[in-house]
Amino acid sequence: MANLLTRIKDTVMADLHEALDKKEKRNPIALLNQYLRDCERETEKVRKLLERQYTLKDEFTREYEQAKNLAEKRKRQAEVASHAGEEELFQFASQEQMQYEERAGRLKDLLNQAADQMGDLERKYEEMKHKLKDMHIRRMELMGRENITRANHRMDKVLDQNNDKSFTKFQEIESYLDRLEHQVKSSYHRSTIDARIAQLEKEMEKKPVL
């Protein structure tokens, strides 16, 4: 069963890769645009994670400051209770002080860890943005090259004198123009001859018969 699933998976992946290869050959710029959109989405996800990390760091900072302040407060209260001979209050304040100090120590470690992780995320995020910008510039470069290539290809098809199809079209047009010009000249000559003959006939009619 496992071998069958593996073969099916390999077949599907092979078909997918073949389809992608055909798509890339047919329109590489479109495939590049899709790749860039995917990269933009991943970069946006990292940005949101970085924002969450900022929020967590702020929360760790607030919790740490609160625990540290409460530890200092319980420490002062324990000292007051000790001087006043209030053993029960002293024990309670001392225990609370210890708990807050432990919490503050743990929160400080978490805060430092969050800050280090945030630094790594910031560096990677900036690197991703630079990489994305470089890819956009590279895409513009490739699009420019594609435009030039397509334009040259189309111009070569028109200007290439060895292109029989193009010359056939020009020859057909030239032949048509020659025929049209001949028809125009023939029509002109016919109309001119008819008019001239008609004029001569009128002149001959006006002459007296000897």
Tab-separated table of C-alpha atoms in Angstrom:
chain	number	residue	atom	x	y	z
A	1	MET	CA	0.000	0.000	0.000
A	2	ALA	CA	2.809	2.366	0.926
A	3	ASN	CA	4.611	1.629	-2.343
A	4	LEU	CA	1.413	2.284	-4.281
A	5	LEU	CA	0.892	5.646	-2.547
A	6	THR	CA	4.519	6.538	-3.203
A	7	ARG	CA	4.143	5.745	-6.916
A	8	ILE	CA	0.931	7.771	-7.106
A	9	LYS	CA	2.617	10.708	-5.372
A	10	ASP	CA	5.631	10.522	-7.693
A	11	THR	CA	3.350	10.389	-10.738
A	12	VAL	CA	1.327	13.402	-9.596
A	13	MET	CA	4.475	15.404	-8.810
A	14	ALA	CA	5.984	14.486	-12.165
A	15	ASP	CA	2.820	15.657	-13.958
A	16	LEU	CA	2.822	18.854	-11.917
A	17	HIS	CA	6.459	19.590	-12.711
A	18	GLU	CA	5.840	18.885	-16.384
A	19	ALA	CA	2.878	21.266	-16.385
A	20	LEU	CA	4.950	23.953	-14.666
A	21	ASP	CA	7.785	23.461	-17.155
A	22	LYS	CA	5.345	23.876	-20.055
A	23	LYS	CA	3.829	26.972	-18.440
A	24	GLU	CA	7.274	28.459	-17.891
A	25	LYS	CA	8.252	27.882	-21.511
A	26	ARG	CA	4.939	29.357	-22.713
A	27	ASN	CA	5.003	32.456	-20.529
A	28	PRO	CA	8.037	32.748	-18.228
A	29	ILE	CA	7.184	36.306	-17.115
A	30	ALA	CA	3.733	35.195	-15.896
A	31	LEU	CA	5.343	32.408	-13.879
A	32	LEU	CA	7.861	34.877	-12.459
A	33	ASN	CA	5.009	37.215	-11.456
A	34	GLN	CA	3.292	34.343	-9.633
A	35	TYR	CA	6.538	33.534	-7.835
A	36	LEU	CA	6.944	37.156	-6.781
A	37	ARG	CA	3.374	37.264	-5.466
A	38	ASP	CA	4.108	34.166	-3.386
A	39	CYS	CA	7.242	35.830	-2.005
A	40	GLU	CA	5.266	38.972	-1.187
A	41	ARG	CA	2.715	36.920	0.739
A	42	GLU	CA	5.477	35.180	2.715
A	43	THR	CA	7.115	38.526	3.467
A	44	GLU	CA	3.786	39.882	4.716
A	45	LYS	CA	3.403	36.854	6.994
A	46	VAL	CA	6.841	37.527	8.480
A	47	ARG	CA	5.901	41.178	9.025
A	48	LYS	CA	2.825	40.135	11.005
A	49	LEU	CA	4.894	37.688	13.076
A	50	LEU	CA	7.352	40.473	13.792
A	51	GLU	CA	4.511	42.717	14.963
A	52	ARG	CA	3.316	39.941	17.284
A	53	GLN	CA	6.835	39.627	18.641
A	54	TYR	CA	6.899	43.367	19.398
A	55	THR	CA	3.608	42.959	21.262
A	56	LEU	CA	4.932	39.994	23.246
A	57	LYS	CA	8.089	41.894	24.147
A	58	ASP	CA	6.007	44.792	25.430
A	59	GLU	CA	3.867	42.387	27.489
A	60	PHE	CA	6.937	40.674	28.939
A	61	THR	CA	8.347	44.097	29.806
A	62	ARG	CA	5.166	45.157	31.626
A	63	GLU	CA	4.948	41.865	33.522
A	64	TYR	CA	8.619	42.028	34.469
A	65	GLU	CA	8.374	45.608	35.749
A	66	GLN	CA	5.247	44.732	37.716
A	67	ALA	CA	6.855	41.654	39.329
A	68	LYS	CA	10.045	43.568	40.144
A	69	ASN	CA	8.107	46.452	41.726
A	70	LEU	CA	5.967	44.044	43.789
A	71	ALA	CA	9.087	42.202	44.943
A	72	GLU	CA	10.627	45.474	46.108
A	73	LYS	CA	7.360	46.441	47.795
A	74	ARG	CA	7.149	43.118	49.683
A	75	LYS	CA	10.789	43.473	50.671
A	76	ARG	CA	10.119	46.856	52.313
A	77	GLN	CA	6.982	45.488	53.978
A	78	ALA	CA	8.934	42.501	55.332
A	79	GLU	CA	11.512	44.863	56.813
A	80	VAL	CA	8.790	46.932	58.465
A	81	ALA	CA	7.089	43.809	59.849
A	82	SER	CA	10.426	42.502	61.139
A	83	HIS	CA	11.191	45.741	62.956
A	84	ALA	CA	7.676	45.770	64.383
A	85	GLY	CA	8.008	42.194	65.615
A	86	GLU	CA	5.101	41.018	63.430
A	87	GLU	CA	6.401	37.550	62.629
A	88	GLU	CA	3.337	36.405	60.707
A	89	LEU	CA	3.325	39.480	58.497
A	90	PHE	CA	7.075	39.164	58.060
A	91	GLN	CA	6.754	35.546	56.896
A	92	PHE	CA	3.940	36.419	54.499
A	93	ALA	CA	5.769	39.435	53.015
A	94	SER	CA	9.033	37.476	52.703
A	95	GLN	CA	7.314	34.581	50.933
A	96	GLU	CA	5.570	36.986	48.546
A	97	GLN	CA	8.890	38.764	47.946
A	98	MET	CA	10.545	35.493	46.991
A	99	GLN	CA	7.735	34.533	44.626
A	100	TYR	CA	7.780	37.911	42.905
A	101	GLU	CA	11.576	37.806	42.595
A	102	GLU	CA	11.391	34.336	41.018
A	103	ARG	CA	8.704	35.545	38.638
A	104	ALA	CA	10.714	38.651	37.784
A	105	GLY	CA	13.796	36.496	37.119
A	106	ARG	CA	11.851	34.196	34.808
A	107	LEU	CA	10.224	37.129	33.022
A	108	LYS	CA	13.614	38.777	32.556
A	109	ASP	CA	14.936	35.621	30.895
A	110	LEU	CA	11.859	35.475	28.667
A	111	LEU	CA	12.246	39.164	27.854
A	112	ASN	CA	15.886	38.693	26.846
A	113	GLN	CA	14.948	35.650	24.799
A	114	ALA	CA	12.123	37.568	23.079
A	115	ALA	CA	14.491	40.449	22.337
A	116	ASP	CA	17.055	38.087	20.784
A	117	GLN	CA	14.386	36.368	18.711
A	118	MET	CA	13.009	39.717	17.643
A	119	GLY	CA	16.468	40.785	16.525
A	120	ASP	CA	16.762	37.649	14.379
A	121	LEU	CA	13.303	38.235	12.905
A	122	GLU	CA	14.124	41.864	12.129
A	123	ARG	CA	17.332	40.923	10.327
A	124	LYS	CA	15.614	38.190	8.315
A	125	TYR	CA	12.663	40.452	7.528
A	126	GLU	CA	14.957	43.196	6.239
A	127	GLU	CA	16.852	40.603	4.224
A	128	MET	CA	13.578	39.344	2.729
A	129	LYS	CA	12.525	42.889	1.797
A	130	HIS	CA	15.856	43.549	0.086
A	131	LYS	CA	15.642	40.226	-1.714
A	132	LEU	CA	12.101	40.989	-2.838
A	133	LYS	CA	13.133	44.425	-4.094
A	134	ASP	CA	16.050	42.869	-5.999
A	135	MET	CA	13.655	40.348	-7.571
A	136	HIS	CA	11.295	43.152	-8.639
A	137	ILE	CA	14.203	44.970	-10.284
A	138	ARG	CA	15.312	41.730	-11.902
A	139	ARG	CA	11.760	41.208	-13.189
A	140	MET	CA	11.739	44.675	-14.761
A	141	GLU	CA	15.049	43.870	-16.406
A	142	LEU	CA	13.702	40.593	-17.795
A	143	MET	CA	10.490	42.274	-18.969
A	144	GLY	CA	12.578	44.867	-20.795
A	145	ARG	CA	14.618	42.141	-22.457
A	146	GLU	CA	11.451	40.258	-23.374
A	147	ASN	CA	9.919	43.393	-24.927
A	148	ILE	CA	13.058	44.050	-26.958
A	149	THR	CA	13.218	40.424	-28.074
A	150	ARG	CA	9.561	40.382	-29.127
A	151	ALA	CA	9.898	43.724	-30.910
A	152	ASN	CA	13.018	42.602	-32.782
A	153	HIS	CA	11.342	39.330	-33.688
A	154	ARG	CA	8.312	41.104	-35.144
A	155	MET	CA	10.461	43.624	-37.019
A	156	ASP	CA	12.680	40.855	-38.378
A	157	LYS	CA	9.590	39.080	-39.709
A	158	VAL	CA	8.638	42.227	-41.618
A	159	LEU	CA	12.139	43.265	-42.708
A	160	ASP	CA	13.532	39.830	-43.488
A	161	GLN	CA	13.783	39.732	-47.291
A	162	ASN	CA	14.162	35.977	-47.233
A	163	ASN	CA	10.709	35.607	-45.714
A	164	ASP	CA	8.708	34.229	-48.653
A	165	LYS	CA	5.382	34.823	-46.948
A	166	SER	CA	6.115	38.493	-46.340
A	167	PHE	CA	7.346	38.970	-49.896
A	168	THR	CA	4.318	37.194	-51.268
A	169	LYS	CA	2.119	39.691	-49.463
A	170	PHE	CA	4.094	42.635	-50.844
A	171	GLN	CA	4.056	41.135	-54.334
A	172	GLU	CA	0.306	40.650	-54.148
A	173	ILE	CA	-0.154	44.284	-53.124
A	174	GLU	CA	2.191	45.525	-55.847
A	175	SER	CA	0.401	43.415	-58.463
A	176	TYR	CA	-2.937	44.758	-57.317
A	177	LEU	CA	-1.684	48.349	-57.510
A	178	ASP	CA	-0.241	47.713	-60.984
A	179	ARG	CA	-3.562	46.307	-62.183
A	180	LEU	CA	-5.464	49.192	-60.641
A	181	GLU	CA	-3.114	51.728	-62.220
A	182	HIS	CA	-3.468	50.040	-65.604
A	183	GLN	CA	-7.254	50.093	-65.295
A	184	VAL	CA	-7.208	53.782	-64.422
A	185	LYS	CA	-4.953	54.618	-67.377
A	186	SER	CA	-7.009	52.500	-69.744
A	187	SER	CA	-10.222	54.136	-68.586
A	188	TYR	CA	-8.631	57.556	-68.979
A	189	HIS	CA	-7.410	56.810	-72.468
A	190	ARG	CA	-10.802	55.410	-73.500
A	191	SER	CA	-12.615	58.452	-72.197
A	192	THR	CA	-10.082	60.744	-73.864
A	193	ILE	CA	-10.340	58.976	-77.218
A	194	ASP	CA	-14.132	59.025	-77.098
A	195	ALA	CA	-14.133	62.732	-76.334
A	196	ARG	CA	-11.604	63.499	-79.072
A	197	ILE	CA	-13.479	61.509	-81.705
A	198	ALA	CA	-16.733	63.206	-80.710
A	199	GLN	CA	-15.059	66.596	-81.098
A	200	LEU	CA	-13.665	65.713	-84.522
A	201	GLU	CA	-17.078	64.544	-85.669
A	202	LYS	CA	-18.647	67.842	-84.631
A	203	GLU	CA	-15.965	69.808	-86.453
A	204	MET	CA	-16.444	67.724	-89.574
A	205	GLU	CA	-20.193	68.305	-89.511
A	206	LYS	CA	-19.674	72.077	-89.407
A	207	LYS	CA	-17.446	72.088	-92.481
A	208	PRO	CA	-19.284	72.809	-95.778
A	209	VAL	CA	-19.443	69.968	-98.206
A	210	LEU	CA	-17.565	70.857	-101.443
